[in-house]
mmCIF file with all atom_site columns, C-alpha atoms in Angstrom:
data_model
loop_
_atom_site.group_PDB
_atom_site.id
_atom_site.type_symbol
_atom_site.label_atom_id
_atom_site.label_alt_id
_atom_site.label_comp_id
_atom_site.label_asym_id
_atom_site.label_entity_id
_atom_site.label_seq_id
_atom_site.pdbx_PDB_ins_code
_atom_site.Cartn_x
_atom_site.Cartn_y
_atom_site.Cartn_z
_atom_site.occupancy
_atom_site.B_iso_or_equiv
_atom_site.pdbx_formal_charge
_atom_site.auth_seq_id
_atom_site.auth_comp_id
_atom_site.auth_asym_id
_atom_site.auth_atom_id
_atom_site.pdbx_PDB_model_num
ATOM 1  C CA . MET A 1 1  ? -12.768 -4.518  -4.343  1.00 0.00 ? 1  MET A CA 1
ATOM 2  C CA . PRO A 1 2  ? -14.157 -4.004  -7.878  1.00 0.00 ? 2  PRO A CA 1
ATOM 3  C CA . LEU A 1 3  ? -10.823 -5.258  -9.225  1.00 0.00 ? 3  LEU A CA 1
ATOM 4  C CA . LEU A 1 4  ? -11.284 -8.518  -7.315  1.00 0.00 ? 4  LEU A CA 1
ATOM 5  C CA . VAL A 1 5  ? -14.666 -9.049  -8.992  1.00 0.00 ? 5  VAL A CA 1
ATOM 6  C CA . LYS A 1 6  ? -13.123 -8.475  -12.418 1.00 0.00 ? 6  LYS A CA 1
ATOM 7  C CA . PHE A 1 7  ? -10.158 -10.708 -11.567 1.00 0.00 ? 7  PHE A CA 1
ATOM 8  C CA . SER A 1 8  ? -12.428 -13.540 -10.359 1.00 0.00 ? 8  SER A CA 1
ATOM 9  C CA . ARG A 1 9  ? -14.450 -13.394 -13.583 1.00 0.00 ? 9  ARG A CA 1
ATOM 10 C CA . ILE A 1 10 ? -11.297 -13.612 -15.708 1.00 0.00 ? 10 ILE A CA 1
ATOM 11 C CA . TYR A 1 11 ? -9.699  -16.327 -13.527 1.00 0.00 ? 11 TYR A CA 1
ATOM 12 C CA . PRO A 1 12 ? -12.571 -18.327 -11.955 1.00 0.00 ? 12 PRO A CA 1
ATOM 13 C CA . ALA A 1 13 ? -10.259 -21.178 -10.866 1.00 0.00 ? 13 ALA A CA 1
ATOM 14 C CA . ILE A 1 14 ? -8.374  -18.846 -8.493  1.00 0.00 ? 14 ILE A CA 1
ATOM 15 C CA . SER A 1 15 ? -10.032 -18.152 -5.162  1.00 0.00 ? 15 SER A CA 1
ATOM 16 C CA . PHE A 1 16 ? -9.192  -15.652 -2.453  1.00 0.00 ? 16 PHE A CA 1
ATOM 17 C CA . GLU A 1 17 ? -10.473 -14.855 1.002   1.00 0.00 ? 17 GLU A CA 1
ATOM 18 C CA . LEU A 1 18 ? -10.228 -12.017 3.477   1.00 0.00 ? 18 LEU A CA 1
ATOM 19 C CA . LEU A 1 19 ? -9.135  -13.112 6.950   1.00 0.00 ? 19 LEU A CA 1
ATOM 20 C CA . HIS A 1 20 ? -9.406  -11.239 10.217  1.00 0.00 ? 20 HIS A CA 1
ATOM 21 C CA . HIS A 1 21 ? -7.817  -12.433 13.431  1.00 0.00 ? 21 HIS A CA 1
ATOM 22 C CA . ASP A 1 22 ? -8.047  -10.955 16.903  1.00 0.00 ? 22 ASP A CA 1
ATOM 23 C CA . ILE A 1 23 ? -4.606  -10.668 18.426  1.00 0.00 ? 23 ILE A CA 1
ATOM 24 C CA . ASP A 1 24 ? -4.428  -10.624 22.210  1.00 0.00 ? 24 ASP A CA 1
ATOM 25 C CA . VAL A 1 25 ? -0.659  -10.508 22.619  1.00 0.00 ? 25 VAL A CA 1
ATOM 26 C CA . LEU A 1 26 ? -0.189  -6.759  22.194  1.00 0.00 ? 26 LEU A CA 1
ATOM 27 C CA . PRO A 1 27 ? -0.765  -4.375  25.112  1.00 0.00 ? 27 PRO A CA 1
ATOM 28 C CA . VAL A 1 28 ? -3.714  -2.341  23.875  1.00 0.00 ? 28 VAL A CA 1
ATOM 29 C CA . VAL A 1 29 ? -5.401  0.370   25.933  1.00 0.00 ? 29 VAL A CA 1
ATOM 30 C CA . ASP A 1 30 ? -8.898  1.288   24.686  1.00 0.00 ? 30 ASP A CA 1
ATOM 31 C CA . ALA A 1 31 ? -7.979  0.483   21.089  1.00 0.00 ? 31 ALA A CA 1
ATOM 32 C CA . ASP A 1 32 ? -9.150  -1.946  18.427  1.00 0.00 ? 32 ASP A CA 1
ATOM 33 C CA . LEU A 1 33 ? -5.858  -1.865  16.557  1.00 0.00 ? 33 LEU A CA 1
ATOM 34 C CA . SER A 1 34 ? -2.288  -1.680  17.751  1.00 0.00 ? 34 SER A CA 1
ATOM 35 C CA . ILE A 1 35 ? 0.756   -1.188  15.566  1.00 0.00 ? 35 ILE A CA 1
ATOM 36 C CA . SER A 1 36 ? 4.091   -1.935  17.142  1.00 0.00 ? 36 SER A CA 1
ATOM 37 C CA . ARG A 1 37 ? 7.740   -2.279  16.310  1.00 0.00 ? 37 ARG A CA 1
ATOM 38 C CA . GLU A 1 38 ? 10.421  -3.911  18.394  1.00 0.00 ? 38 GLU A CA 1
ATOM 39 C CA . ILE A 1 39 ? 13.057  -1.399  19.473  1.00 0.00 ? 39 ILE A CA 1
ATOM 40 C CA . PRO A 1 40 ? 16.281  -2.732  21.013  1.00 0.00 ? 40 PRO A CA 1
ATOM 41 C CA . GLN A 1 41 ? 17.077  -1.308  24.465  1.00 0.00 ? 41 GLN A CA 1
ATOM 42 C CA . PHE A 1 42 ? 13.634  0.315   24.662  1.00 0.00 ? 42 PHE A CA 1
ATOM 43 C CA . ASP A 1 43 ? 12.937  2.360   27.810  1.00 0.00 ? 43 ASP A CA 1
ATOM 44 C CA . SER A 1 44 ? 9.155   2.802   28.060  1.00 0.00 ? 44 SER A CA 1
ATOM 45 C CA . HIS A 1 45 ? 9.536   5.442   30.797  1.00 0.00 ? 45 HIS A CA 1
ATOM 46 C CA . THR A 1 46 ? 10.931  7.892   28.256  1.00 0.00 ? 46 THR A CA 1
ATOM 47 C CA . MET A 1 47 ? 8.080   7.440   25.770  1.00 0.00 ? 47 MET A CA 1
ATOM 48 C CA . VAL A 1 48 ? 4.610   8.997   25.567  1.00 0.00 ? 48 VAL A CA 1
ATOM 49 C CA . MET A 1 49 ? 1.701   7.258   23.840  1.00 0.00 ? 49 MET A CA 1
ATOM 50 C CA . VAL A 1 50 ? -0.520  9.395   21.607  1.00 0.00 ? 50 VAL A CA 1
ATOM 51 C CA . PRO A 1 51 ? -3.337  8.258   19.307  1.00 0.00 ? 51 PRO A CA 1
ATOM 52 C CA . PHE A 1 52 ? -2.671  9.023   15.659  1.00 0.00 ? 52 PHE A CA 1
ATOM 53 C CA . TYR A 1 53 ? -5.655  7.448   13.902  1.00 0.00 ? 53 TYR A CA 1
ATOM 54 C CA . ALA A 1 54 ? -9.272  6.566   14.711  1.00 0.00 ? 54 ALA A CA 1
ATOM 55 C CA . TYR A 1 55 ? -10.048 3.124   13.264  1.00 0.00 ? 55 TYR A CA 1
ATOM 56 C CA . HIS A 1 56 ? -13.491 1.538   12.873  1.00 0.00 ? 56 HIS A CA 1
ATOM 57 C CA . ASN A 1 57 ? -14.137 -1.985  11.565  1.00 0.00 ? 57 ASN A CA 1
ATOM 58 C CA . SER A 1 58 ? -16.522 -2.127  8.617   1.00 0.00 ? 58 SER A CA 1
ATOM 59 C CA . VAL A 1 59 ? -17.357 -4.741  6.011   1.00 0.00 ? 59 VAL A CA 1
ATOM 60 C CA . PHE A 1 60 ? -18.749 -3.803  2.609   1.00 0.00 ? 60 PHE A CA 1
ATOM 61 C CA . ALA A 1 61 ? -19.920 -5.757  -0.423  1.00 0.00 ? 61 ALA A CA 1
ATOM 62 C CA . SER A 1 62 ? -20.571 -4.522  -3.926  1.00 0.00 ? 62 SER A CA 1
ATOM 63 C CA . PRO A 1 63 ? -23.973 -5.049  -5.548  1.00 0.00 ? 63 PRO A CA 1
ATOM 64 C CA . ALA A 1 64 ? -22.280 -7.375  -8.065  1.00 0.00 ? 64 ALA A CA 1
ATOM 65 C CA . TYR A 1 65 ? -20.960 -9.567  -5.237  1.00 0.00 ? 65 TYR A CA 1
ATOM 66 C CA . LEU A 1 66 ? -24.318 -9.646  -3.458  1.00 0.00 ? 66 LEU A CA 1
ATOM 67 C CA . ASP A 1 67 ? -26.081 -10.573 -6.705  1.00 0.00 ? 67 ASP A CA 1
ATOM 68 C CA . THR A 1 68 ? -23.801 -13.572 -7.277  1.00 0.00 ? 68 THR A CA 1
ATOM 69 C CA . HIS A 1 69 ? -23.472 -14.990 -3.734  1.00 0.00 ? 69 HIS A CA 1
ATOM 70 C CA . PRO A 1 70 ? -25.958 -16.449 -1.233  1.00 0.00 ? 70 PRO A CA 1
ATOM 71 C CA . ASN A 1 71 ? -27.501 -14.218 1.424   1.00 0.00 ? 71 ASN A CA 1
ATOM 72 C CA . ILE A 1 72 ? -25.489 -13.777 4.604   1.00 0.00 ? 72 ILE A CA 1
ATOM 73 C CA . THR A 1 73 ? -27.245 -15.612 7.438   1.00 0.00 ? 73 THR A CA 1
ATOM 74 C CA . SER A 1 74 ? -24.843 -15.031 10.339  1.00 0.00 ? 74 SER A CA 1
ATOM 75 C CA . PRO A 1 75 ? -22.172 -12.529 11.345  1.00 0.00 ? 75 PRO A CA 1
#
């Protein structure tokens, strides 16, 4: 993120935003994130699901960002 601060100072006319969307179309079992790929002629009975990564949502802001933006008043 520090590069975004530097970039925005050099090019103040360019804006960017971080978007997060909940996706309810994937079959997720006790997970916050699901990665999938379509496989032709897929037989789910021959596959075993195993977790490969623990993922936790977090949002961070640099002191420089907090010093130059209004206080956050809602989630």
